[in-house]
Amino acid sequence: MSVNIFGRVLRFTTWGESHGPALGAVVDGCPPRLPLTEADIQPLLDRRRPGTSRFTTQRNEPDQVRILSGVFEGQTTGTPISLMIENTDQRSKDYSEVADSYRPGHADYAYDAKYGFRDYRGGGRSSARETAARVAAGAVARKIVGDVQIRAWVAEIGGDAIDPARFDAAQIALNPFFCPDPVAAARWETLVDSARKAGSSLGAIVECEARHVPAGWGAPVYGKLDADLAAAMMGINAVKGVEIGDGFAAAALRGEDNADPMQPGADGVEFTANHAGGIAGGISTGQPVRVRVAFKPTSSILVPVPTVNRAGEAARIRTKGRHDPCVGIRGAPVVEAMMALVLADHFMLHRAQCGA
Amino acid sequence: MSVNIFGRVLRFTTWGESHGPALGAVVDGCPPRLPLTEADIQPLLDRRRPGTSRFTTQRNEPDQVRILSGVFEGQTTGTPISLMIENTDQRSKDYSEVADSYRPGHADYAYDAKYGFRDYRGGGRSSARETAARVAAGAVARKIVGDVQIRAWVAEIGGDAIDPARFDAAQIALNPFFCPDPVAAARWETLVDSARKAGSSLGAIVECEARHVPAGWGAPVYGKLDADLAAAMMGINAVKGVEIGDGFAAAALRGEDNADPMQPGADGVEFTANHAGGIAGGISTGQPVRVRVAFKPTSSILVPVPTVNRAGEAARIRTKGRHDPCVGIRGAPVVEAMMALVLADHFMLHRAQCGA
Amino acid sequence: MSVNIFGRVLRFTTWGESHGPALGAVVDGCPPRLPLTEADIQPLLDRRRPGTSRFTTQRNEPDQVRILSGVFEGQTTGTPISLMIENTDQRSKDYSEVADSYRPGHADYAYDAKYGFRDYRGGGRSSARETAARVAAGAVARKIVGDVQIRAWVAEIGGDAIDPARFDAAQIALNPFFCPDPVAAARWETLVDSARKAGSSLGAIVECEARHVPAGWGAPVYGKLDADLAAAMMGINAVKGVEIGDGFAAAALRGEDNADPMQPGADGVEFTANHAGGIAGGISTGQPVRVRVAFKPTSSILVPVPTVNRAGEAARIRTKGRHDPCVGIRGAPVVEAMMALVLADHFMLHRAQCGA
Amino acid sequence: MSVNIFGRVLRFTTWGESHGPALGAVVDGCPPRLPLTEADIQPLLDRRRPGTSRFTTQRNEPDQVRILSGVFEGQTTGTPISLMIENTDQRSKDYSEVADSYRPGHADYAYDAKYGFRDYRGGGRSSARETAARVAAGAVARKIVGDVQIRAWVAEIGGDAIDPARFDAAQIALNPFFCPDPVAAARWETLVDSARKAGSSLGAIVECEARHVPAGWGAPVYGKLDADLAAAMMGINAVKGVEIGDGFAAAALRGEDNADPMQPGADGVEFTANHAGGIAGGISTGQPVRVRVAFKPTSSILVPVPTVNRAGEAARIRTKGRHDPCVGIRGAPVVEAMMALVLADHFMLHRAQCGA
């Protein structure tokens, strides 16, 4: 089975390298007659786009998406939707150092071990640029799960967390960090700036919530909604951890404290807690679906790190070029996209097995 | 796509409910001419078997496995390997309370929302008994990845962690907790006993390491080794979080501290750290593959919890019966099995694309 | 991807060898709340069962099916349905000749080339006994497509065809050949008997029709209903050709003669011909879905055939034992089962993408 | 599962409509370090290209392929290979008649039944133009199965067959019919011309042979090489029948006449016949793999046919525009491509399970 395809019933394939002519996604299985134009996709791409603040890479890509198929007279036809984004700012530079030496934290060594060689220009297929294709595909998925509201934010940078008491969703769009806490956002300006100037980088934690997911999406055992979310999130570049609901904190709770009690409510059942993150037995409960995602610090840093070159000799490498000082920041729109894609897939999978 | 099948090239399907006549796994795609008998599988099942100490459920199941197909003259034939375990101790009891009311933390409500009804006896398909089938399948996977050494242990129960300085792999088999730290194991006796007697339950963290995984297994983007591990682990009953390598802790590190430097070594390249948990860009680096898995506390507790019944009326429920006070303990052999299954799948997937 | 799993959304896995303890199928993805008991499956197995007339193998298997999971209180639960059939009449005989020499027309040589060895007892995994598992799975599929009527018959044996003018569906159940033409059935008695006595064998053509398939099932390009039917039918033991509608005869027609004209009708549209076999562009049209399947003559014959043995030396082999003189006869219920399985899968796939 | 993706380990997705801006294929799972440039693909596209003789559609498409990803310094990298072909001659014409009325033999009515509407311009996704993407993908597959020789030819047009005694492979490239028999090719000039002038169309039979396929590719039961070939061929536009080896003719043979005897030979085993078409039990035997494919006559004809319009009223339709008088002719390169794609997939699948 191939490895650049994701999903069960709604499947998308991405293709493209950081420094190739273009990258894209093909979304297959989309329901017909959904209104879709490039204007539905572009704003989501713009949120992930590089070069919009000094806290992200200075590579300047318009990330203009084109719909090449699957849409007719403004509506999806049910056939594959081909989305393409041209690369315009692949700066022609000297890659000989990266070609020769393995950058620690990057996939360079692993690629060579697997494939025998690699496209070393800007990370090739492992570049975070690939996630633009996911965001484009995710925009289609959002159309499919129309009523579901998906929102991600950065909850922690470099170990400095937001204060949940100050959570204000309206703030997320108002700062370059997708930060719901304006006080934390102010601190992060200094923090990220300082790391950037030091040629270093920072990790981050992204949280994502999907509201109005009906109870009943997901499936037991290997098609669990949480298992698919875990794969989706862990597959994002630089991600090293995934939690559903309370995640690791649940491991320190007692059963009675971790239970989400129920009581009669407006929709028949009302939960009075959500430790489970909206999923039980792999199936949505109707509560908000909550996921937390840990991004490691960007591996491309100016601080020199010991390494070896392709000849097996000791070397030191500094990764020059234009990089995000904290790759987790632009991870937020990608986490949203993957949430949308997994939910859309499970909506359709549920419809396949259980009808409307 | 169906939801009780796991894997890409090596695929296994499990079937069976807690209180049905039997449960089983069908392993499809296994390479031919591997020596395999029931005696290869039984010891692994015995480690997961209930009723072996007072710290696990008192349900008494021999969990005797039968190979029904796919093996001839002691060797795998390359055809599907059907493994069956009969249920012998499904105690005939009164399930009317569980049939009627939704147990918080369990999948009861979600199942009803999805399927319109459910097999309520002992959790039905969502019972942890299903994991016996995974352990059996995992025993086959271990044969496929012969040289890889896989080892899981419990690193924390109820918030009480082992001391890494006292880690002794030989201890894991010597206590009922799969605990590598004898001092922690002694503490846990009291801790788990006390929770059990209180009719409560505890969460746990399981760690797993696979040594001698060659560099080059895995694949970029959606077939990432870590993404597949995340799905495999998050799909285990009661799991709420997964970390690869440093996981969430990496989010608080700086780039230079999170890098895994390389130097010339015996095998060409030697890493001097393993923050990444043996995986870069979704591909194994040759270092130990390390994963951490958070189990929530068992949802079946005697402490009464507010809930609703199928008629939508308020109720309180206590889950009587025989339950694990800490389901994470018996999770350790399941985590090992899933690690083996994912690695075997990627070994074969790598061979498909890149040859030997 | 594994090779003993069939289907897209409704998937089934079969396992088991001719001379192992049992064989079975696991049906995954079945909708919930369909009434299902062993009594729904057994009559279909009985139609395929060996030993019911002198025109089929004299192996005497009751083919008693057991449902081991996925059904609760007489209804499907939505979880995997495990179906098992025990082998009871695997006669202990001397297989040394078959173990040593390759039977032409059988998979013996190909298996050895692929796997390095094989379970030679009664054809192992390649035995037509495996099709019992498909018939059992097909019985579940029929429940899913409740209103669709599926009917297969034998249209030709040894080159002797039925007379379409004498087609009488009621006859199919009244003779041991699934023959809708009583005159042909009478001729076939003599024909098959004479082949059997000569230690020879005959080929056959099976036709199958599914009525009341709604327009709109199937999908363009690679999920075509006809492509999936072709795979399903070509995957049956001994099948060498598949036609949809007019099949090869269409290649000799002119466009205007092959067109299926439409006119206003009771359901909006009425077709006045069905050259296409109810499928256009891979999607059902609402007309009967028609498929024709060619079975080669049974390869197990008493007539000696030149071959080589495992040592590469010339040999001659006669396949003693109990064999069907015309394996196509018992192919009819298998063709029906595969038709049901493909249609059920596409019904669900259609529901996934397009709703009700 | 999606429906525009084909393959198991080597998977390709195609996208694009007849009258969209472009069409393409993404080939995922290709082994690394295979030399590949556009010059490897273009000649195969040129063979399928429209407008090269008066016997094919007069639509004039250069079908220039671009490789957008997956190749670096002239070699495949192991990442997805994105291939794009721009549409240049989608003539802007009046489609109102096709938009309104259902063309018999086309997918118009079935699409509307499934999706509720359709891209009616030139057949949309169901246009034979989509097969250009398959031919491009097939060119990659040929690189993977380097030593295998694949050759297709037209064996019959409008019921007029070649004379096998005059079969001359060198002739195939010398006439516009891919005809190996120069006498038949001469007859077909008149035949096809006459159908074209009458506004009618003809069916055809294409044969394809793959030589030097090693014994052991394929797999039992549902991953049969012949079942996958059947799906691949039946999925080509206008195909209504598929045969492996003797196909339907085998159904009229006796077992002893259909057996392919073996004798000691240069490679250990030599077959003295090939009724089976090089496949036994779903696995290649080392003999040439032979398949026969029936194409119906082009449905787009000038002869008026009764139909209904979207309002359900009686209508008559003539399909004006530029169409192939015999779509089977250009089917030959498509059959070759699908043969290559299936074989490459099985080569890799075999390597996954059985090693080299």
PDB file of C-alpha atoms in Angstrom, chain C residues 235-324:
ATOM      1  CA  GLY C 235     -10.920 -14.655  -8.438  1.00  0.00           C
ATOM      2  CA  ILE C 236     -13.122 -17.758  -8.239  1.00  0.00           C
ATOM      3  CA  ASN C 237     -11.185 -20.982  -8.682  1.00  0.00           C
ATOM      4  CA  ALA C 238     -11.023 -22.183 -12.308  1.00  0.00           C
ATOM      5  CA  VAL C 239     -12.517 -19.037 -13.817  1.00  0.00           C
ATOM      6  CA  LYS C 240     -10.800 -17.826 -17.017  1.00  0.00           C
ATOM      7  CA  GLY C 241     -13.211 -15.276 -18.472  1.00  0.00           C
ATOM      8  CA  VAL C 242     -15.771 -12.686 -17.448  1.00  0.00           C
ATOM      9  CA  GLU C 243     -18.295 -10.761 -19.508  1.00  0.00           C
ATOM     10  CA  ILE C 244     -20.634  -7.943 -18.545  1.00  0.00           C
ATOM     11  CA  GLY C 245     -23.816  -7.779 -20.606  1.00  0.00           C
ATOM     12  CA  ASP C 246     -23.056  -8.803 -24.175  1.00  0.00           C
ATOM     13  CA  GLY C 247     -19.340  -9.054 -23.390  1.00  0.00           C
ATOM     14  CA  PHE C 248     -17.250 -10.280 -26.308  1.00  0.00           C
ATOM     15  CA  ALA C 249     -20.280 -10.308 -28.578  1.00  0.00           C
ATOM     16  CA  ALA C 250     -20.481  -6.515 -28.217  1.00  0.00           C
ATOM     17  CA  ALA C 251     -17.112  -6.266 -29.944  1.00  0.00           C
ATOM     18  CA  ALA C 252     -18.793  -7.447 -33.159  1.00  0.00           C
ATOM     19  CA  LEU C 253     -21.706  -5.025 -32.985  1.00  0.00           C
ATOM     20  CA  ARG C 254     -22.120  -1.569 -34.507  1.00  0.00           C
ATOM     21  CA  GLY C 255     -22.707   1.376 -32.206  1.00  0.00           C
ATOM     22  CA  GLU C 256     -26.367   1.720 -33.109  1.00  0.00           C
ATOM     23  CA  ASP C 257     -26.987  -1.976 -32.438  1.00  0.00           C
ATOM     24  CA  ASN C 258     -25.189  -1.944 -29.122  1.00  0.00           C
ATOM     25  CA  ALA C 259     -26.899   1.193 -27.789  1.00  0.00           C
ATOM     26  CA  ASP C 260     -29.561   0.617 -25.146  1.00  0.00           C
ATOM     27  CA  PRO C 261     -32.271   3.101 -26.143  1.00  0.00           C
ATOM     28  CA  MET C 262     -34.330   4.816 -23.475  1.00  0.00           C
ATOM     29  CA  GLN C 263     -37.928   5.923 -23.373  1.00  0.00           C
ATOM     30  CA  PRO C 264     -40.171   7.452 -20.736  1.00  0.00           C
ATOM     31  CA  GLY C 265     -41.434   4.722 -18.401  1.00  0.00           C
ATOM     32  CA  ALA C 266     -43.070   3.957 -15.109  1.00  0.00           C
ATOM     33  CA  ASP C 267     -39.953   4.855 -13.107  1.00  0.00           C
ATOM     34  CA  GLY C 268     -39.146   7.849 -15.265  1.00  0.00           C
ATOM     35  CA  VAL C 269     -36.845   6.027 -17.641  1.00  0.00           C
ATOM     36  CA  GLU C 270     -37.260   2.680 -19.340  1.00  0.00           C
ATOM     37  CA  PHE C 271     -34.559   0.961 -21.360  1.00  0.00           C
ATOM     38  CA  THR C 272     -35.602  -1.025 -24.406  1.00  0.00           C
ATOM     39  CA  ALA C 273     -32.471  -3.189 -24.501  1.00  0.00           C
ATOM     40  CA  ASN C 274     -29.736  -4.280 -22.093  1.00  0.00           C
ATOM     41  CA  HIS C 275     -26.577  -4.911 -24.088  1.00  0.00           C
ATOM     42  CA  ALA C 276     -24.628  -3.130 -21.374  1.00  0.00           C
ATOM     43  CA  GLY C 277     -25.645  -5.586 -18.666  1.00  0.00           C
ATOM     44  CA  GLY C 278     -27.037  -2.863 -16.454  1.00  0.00           C
ATOM     45  CA  ILE C 279     -23.813  -0.891 -16.075  1.00  0.00           C
ATOM     46  CA  ALA C 280     -22.684   2.289 -17.865  1.00  0.00           C
ATOM     47  CA  GLY C 281     -19.474   4.128 -17.022  1.00  0.00           C
ATOM     48  CA  GLY C 282     -19.028   1.757 -14.099  1.00  0.00           C
ATOM     49  CA  ILE C 283     -22.357   2.754 -12.545  1.00  0.00           C
ATOM     50  CA  SER C 284     -25.585   0.764 -12.404  1.00  0.00           C
ATOM     51  CA  THR C 285     -28.381   1.979 -14.668  1.00  0.00           C
ATOM     52  CA  GLY C 286     -31.284   0.336 -12.891  1.00  0.00           C
ATOM     53  CA  GLN C 287     -31.492  -2.472 -15.422  1.00  0.00           C
ATOM     54  CA  PRO C 288     -30.629  -6.045 -14.408  1.00  0.00           C
ATOM     55  CA  VAL C 289     -26.895  -6.445 -13.835  1.00  0.00           C
ATOM     56  CA  ARG C 290     -25.783  -9.374 -15.980  1.00  0.00           C
ATOM     57  CA  VAL C 291     -22.486 -11.231 -15.873  1.00  0.00           C
ATOM     58  CA  ARG C 292     -21.181 -14.348 -17.623  1.00  0.00           C
ATOM     59  CA  VAL C 293     -18.357 -16.434 -16.187  1.00  0.00           C
ATOM     60  CA  ALA C 294     -16.264 -19.111 -17.894  1.00  0.00           C
ATOM     61  CA  PHE C 295     -15.015 -22.042 -15.807  1.00  0.00           C
ATOM     62  CA  LYS C 296     -12.258 -24.205 -17.203  1.00  0.00           C
ATOM     63  CA  PRO C 297     -12.605 -27.972 -16.856  1.00  0.00           C
ATOM     64  CA  THR C 298     -11.521 -29.372 -13.483  1.00  0.00           C
ATOM     65  CA  SER C 299      -7.765 -29.856 -13.540  1.00  0.00           C
ATOM     66  CA  SER C 300      -7.909 -32.940 -11.318  1.00  0.00           C
ATOM     67  CA  ILE C 301      -8.364 -35.774 -13.801  1.00  0.00           C
ATOM     68  CA  LEU C 302      -7.513 -39.449 -13.978  1.00  0.00           C
ATOM     69  CA  VAL C 303      -6.163 -39.103 -17.504  1.00  0.00           C
ATOM     70  CA  PRO C 304      -2.373 -39.063 -17.052  1.00  0.00           C
ATOM     71  CA  VAL C 305      -0.600 -35.833 -18.044  1.00  0.00           C
ATOM     72  CA  PRO C 306       3.148 -35.276 -18.525  1.00  0.00           C
ATOM     73  CA  THR C 307       4.717 -33.197 -15.795  1.00  0.00           C
ATOM     74  CA  VAL C 308       7.911 -32.774 -13.757  1.00  0.00           C
ATOM     75  CA  ASN C 309       8.577 -33.536 -10.137  1.00  0.00           C
ATOM     76  CA  ARG C 310      10.198 -31.284  -7.549  1.00  0.00           C
ATOM     77  CA  ALA C 311      13.565 -32.694  -8.501  1.00  0.00           C
ATOM     78  CA  GLY C 312      12.972 -31.462 -12.043  1.00  0.00           C
ATOM     79  CA  GLU C 313      12.592 -34.915 -13.578  1.00  0.00           C
ATOM     80  CA  ALA C 314       9.970 -35.904 -16.100  1.00  0.00           C
ATOM     81  CA  ALA C 315       6.917 -37.632 -14.612  1.00  0.00           C
ATOM     82  CA  ARG C 316       3.311 -38.434 -15.431  1.00  0.00           C
ATOM     83  CA  ILE C 317       0.527 -37.724 -13.011  1.00  0.00           C
ATOM     84  CA  ARG C 318      -3.091 -38.863 -12.598  1.00  0.00           C
ATOM     85  CA  THR C 319      -5.036 -37.026  -9.922  1.00  0.00           C
ATOM     86  CA  LYS C 320      -6.792 -39.673  -7.928  1.00  0.00           C
ATOM     87  CA  GLY C 321      -9.285 -38.808  -5.236  1.00  0.00           C
ATOM     88  CA  ARG C 322     -12.763 -37.302  -5.140  1.00  0.00           C
ATOM     89  CA  HIS C 323     -13.203 -34.487  -7.615  1.00  0.00           C
ATOM     90  CA  ASP C 324     -15.962 -32.608  -9.365  1.00  0.00           C
TER      91      ASP C 324
END
